[in-house]
Amino acid sequence: MNNRLRIFWVIHFSLLVGLMLMIFPLPDWAEPFRPDWVSLILIYWCMALPFHAGLGTGLALGLLLDVAMGTLLGQHALGLTLLTFIILKNHQRFRIYPPIQQSIIVMFVLLAKQLLFLWIYGITNRAPASLFIYFMPSFISMILWPWVAAIMRDIHYRFLPAFR
């Protein structure tokens, strides 16, 4: 198989798995603690293969996520595009940090995305009831980042050995 086609399928299949994890139903008590799977996987691919996962990927994935979750059209697209831009702009710097520091960076990037969503919710008059619960996915994603990065690195090295 052509290398470009293999990269395309590996990246987009992993993002599709992340999308399915985002729309998988959870009990009401567990919903605020759902990590932002799509953003975590997109962050990994933007750091690992920045020329193959870019702003277009973030925009298209965000629109797909908007449709799948029934949110305001363009909300996730704007958030994922902002997230992708921040990671792509600094991917060489982020890659050299140890996983704990990367976790902190991931938390701040996801907090920026959620602050953008909070601004959109304020404009549309749909403010969340509790800010602590609202920002919880960023903290859960920060805790899970080392494991997600390790799993994604294993997938990357197993299916794309020429692109280490």
CSV table of C-alpha atoms in Angstrom, one decimal:
chain,number,residue,atom,x,y,z
A,1,MET,CA,0.0,0.0,0.0
A,2,ASN,CA,1.2,3.5,-0.8
A,3,ASN,CA,2.7,5.3,2.3
A,4,ARG,CA,0.4,8.4,2.0
A,5,LEU,CA,-2.7,6.2,1.8
A,6,ARG,CA,-1.5,4.1,4.8
A,7,ILE,CA,-1.0,7.3,6.8
A,8,PHE,CA,-4.4,8.6,5.8
A,9,TRP,CA,-6.2,5.4,6.9
A,10,VAL,CA,-4.3,5.0,10.2
A,11,ILE,CA,-4.9,8.6,11.2
A,12,HIS,CA,-8.5,8.8,10.2
A,13,PHE,CA,-9.4,5.4,11.6
A,14,SER,CA,-8.0,6.3,15.0
A,15,LEU,CA,-9.9,9.7,14.8
A,16,LEU,CA,-13.1,7.7,14.0
A,17,VAL,CA,-12.5,5.5,17.1
A,18,GLY,CA,-12.1,8.7,19.1
A,19,LEU,CA,-15.4,10.0,17.6
A,20,MET,CA,-17.2,6.8,18.6
A,21,LEU,CA,-15.8,7.1,22.1
A,22,MET,CA,-17.2,10.7,22.3
A,23,ILE,CA,-20.7,9.7,21.2
A,24,PHE,CA,-20.9,6.4,23.2
A,25,PRO,CA,-23.6,6.8,25.8
A,26,LEU,CA,-22.6,7.0,29.4
A,27,PRO,CA,-24.8,7.2,32.6
A,28,ASP,CA,-25.8,10.7,33.6
A,29,TRP,CA,-23.4,10.8,36.6
A,30,ALA,CA,-20.4,9.8,34.4
A,31,GLU,CA,-21.1,12.2,31.5
A,32,PRO,CA,-19.2,15.2,33.0
A,33,PHE,CA,-16.1,13.0,33.5
A,34,ARG,CA,-15.8,11.9,29.8
A,35,PRO,CA,-12.4,12.7,28.5
A,36,ASP,CA,-12.1,14.6,25.2
A,37,TRP,CA,-11.0,11.6,23.1
A,38,VAL,CA,-11.1,13.3,19.7
A,39,SER,CA,-8.9,16.2,20.9
A,40,LEU,CA,-6.5,13.8,22.6
A,41,ILE,CA,-6.0,11.7,19.4
A,42,LEU,CA,-5.9,14.8,17.2
A,43,ILE,CA,-3.2,16.4,19.5
A,44,TYR,CA,-1.1,13.2,19.2
A,45,TRP,CA,-1.3,13.1,15.4
A,46,CYS,CA,-0.5,16.8,15.2
A,47,MET,CA,2.5,16.4,17.3
A,48,ALA,CA,3.7,13.1,15.7
A,49,LEU,CA,2.9,13.8,12.0
A,50,PRO,CA,2.3,17.5,11.7
A,51,PHE,CA,2.3,17.5,7.8
A,52,HIS,CA,-0.4,14.8,7.7
A,53,ALA,CA,-2.8,16.0,10.4
A,54,GLY,CA,-3.5,19.7,10.1
A,55,LEU,CA,-6.1,22.4,10.2
A,56,GLY,CA,-8.2,20.8,7.5
A,57,THR,CA,-8.4,17.6,9.6
A,58,GLY,CA,-9.4,19.6,12.7
A,59,LEU,CA,-12.0,21.5,10.8
A,60,ALA,CA,-13.5,18.4,9.1
A,61,LEU,CA,-13.5,16.4,12.3
A,62,GLY,CA,-15.0,19.3,14.2
A,63,LEU,CA,-17.9,19.6,11.7
A,64,LEU,CA,-18.4,15.8,12.0
A,65,LEU,CA,-18.4,16.1,15.8
A,66,ASP,CA,-20.9,18.9,15.6
A,67,VAL,CA,-23.3,16.9,13.6
A,68,ALA,CA,-22.8,13.7,15.7
A,69,MET,CA,-23.4,15.5,19.0
A,70,GLY,CA,-26.1,17.8,17.8
A,71,THR,CA,-24.3,21.0,18.9
A,72,LEU,CA,-24.2,24.4,17.3
A,73,LEU,CA,-22.8,23.9,13.8
A,74,GLY,CA,-19.2,25.1,13.8
A,75,GLN,CA,-18.7,25.1,17.5
A,76,HIS,CA,-16.4,22.0,17.6
A,77,ALA,CA,-15.0,22.9,14.3
A,78,LEU,CA,-13.8,26.2,15.6
A,79,GLY,CA,-12.5,24.6,18.8
A,80,LEU,CA,-10.6,21.8,17.1
A,81,THR,CA,-9.2,24.2,14.6
A,82,LEU,CA,-7.9,26.4,17.4
A,83,LEU,CA,-6.5,23.4,19.2
A,84,THR,CA,-4.8,22.1,16.0
A,85,PHE,CA,-3.3,25.6,15.3
A,86,ILE,CA,-1.8,25.8,18.8
A,87,ILE,CA,-0.3,22.3,18.6
A,88,LEU,CA,1.0,22.7,15.1
A,89,LYS,CA,2.6,26.0,15.9
A,90,ASN,CA,4.5,24.5,18.8
A,91,HIS,CA,4.8,20.8,17.9
A,92,GLN,CA,8.6,20.7,17.9
A,93,ARG,CA,8.7,22.1,21.3
A,94,PHE,CA,6.0,19.9,22.8
A,95,ARG,CA,7.5,16.7,21.4
A,96,ILE,CA,10.7,17.0,23.5
A,97,TYR,CA,8.9,17.4,26.8
A,98,PRO,CA,8.4,14.4,29.1
A,99,PRO,CA,4.8,13.0,29.3
A,100,ILE,CA,4.0,14.8,32.6
A,101,GLN,CA,4.8,18.2,31.1
A,102,GLN,CA,2.9,17.3,27.9
A,103,SER,CA,-0.1,16.5,30.1
A,104,ILE,CA,0.0,20.0,31.5
A,105,ILE,CA,0.2,21.5,28.0
A,106,VAL,CA,-2.7,19.3,26.9
A,107,MET,CA,-4.7,20.5,29.9
A,108,PHE,CA,-4.1,24.1,29.0
A,109,VAL,CA,-4.9,23.6,25.3
A,110,LEU,CA,-8.1,21.8,26.2
A,111,LEU,CA,-9.0,24.6,28.7
A,112,ALA,CA,-8.5,27.1,26.0
A,113,LYS,CA,-10.9,25.1,23.8
A,114,GLN,CA,-13.4,24.9,26.6
A,115,LEU,CA,-13.1,28.6,27.3
A,116,LEU,CA,-14.0,29.2,23.7
A,117,PHE,CA,-17.0,27.0,24.1
A,118,LEU,CA,-18.0,28.8,27.3
A,119,TRP,CA,-17.9,32.1,25.3
A,120,ILE,CA,-20.1,30.5,22.6
A,121,TYR,CA,-22.5,29.2,25.4
A,122,GLY,CA,-22.6,32.7,26.9
A,123,ILE,CA,-23.5,34.3,23.5
A,124,THR,CA,-26.3,31.7,22.9
A,125,ASN,CA,-27.5,31.9,26.5
A,126,ARG,CA,-26.8,28.3,27.4
A,127,ALA,CA,-24.3,28.8,30.3
A,128,PRO,CA,-23.4,25.6,32.3
A,129,ALA,CA,-24.7,25.2,35.8
A,130,SER,CA,-21.3,24.5,37.4
A,131,LEU,CA,-18.0,25.6,36.1
A,132,PHE,CA,-16.2,22.9,38.1
A,133,ILE,CA,-18.1,20.2,36.4
A,134,TYR,CA,-17.8,22.0,33.0
A,135,PHE,CA,-14.0,22.0,33.1
A,136,MET,CA,-13.7,18.5,34.4
A,137,PRO,CA,-13.0,16.8,31.0
A,138,SER,CA,-9.8,18.9,30.6
A,139,PHE,CA,-8.5,17.6,33.9
A,140,ILE,CA,-9.5,14.0,33.1
A,141,SER,CA,-7.9,14.3,29.7
A,142,MET,CA,-4.7,15.6,31.4
A,143,ILE,CA,-4.6,12.5,33.6
A,144,LEU,CA,-5.2,10.1,30.7
A,145,TRP,CA,-2.7,11.8,28.3
A,146,PRO,CA,0.4,9.6,29.1
A,147,TRP,CA,-1.6,6.4,28.4
A,148,VAL,CA,-3.3,7.8,25.3
A,149,ALA,CA,0.1,9.0,24.0
A,150,ALA,CA,1.7,5.6,24.7
A,151,ILE,CA,-1.2,3.7,22.9
A,152,MET,CA,-1.1,6.1,20.0
A,153,ARG,CA,2.7,5.8,19.8
A,154,ASP,CA,2.4,2.0,19.7
A,155,ILE,CA,-0.2,2.3,16.9
A,156,HIS,CA,2.1,4.8,15.1
A,157,TYR,CA,5.2,2.6,15.3
A,158,ARG,CA,3.3,-0.6,14.4
A,159,PHE,CA,1.4,0.6,11.4
A,160,LEU,CA,3.7,3.4,10.2
A,161,PRO,CA,7.2,2.2,10.9
A,162,ALA,CA,8.7,4.4,8.2
A,163,PHE,CA,7.5,7.6,9.9
A,164,ARG,CA,9.0,7.5,13.4
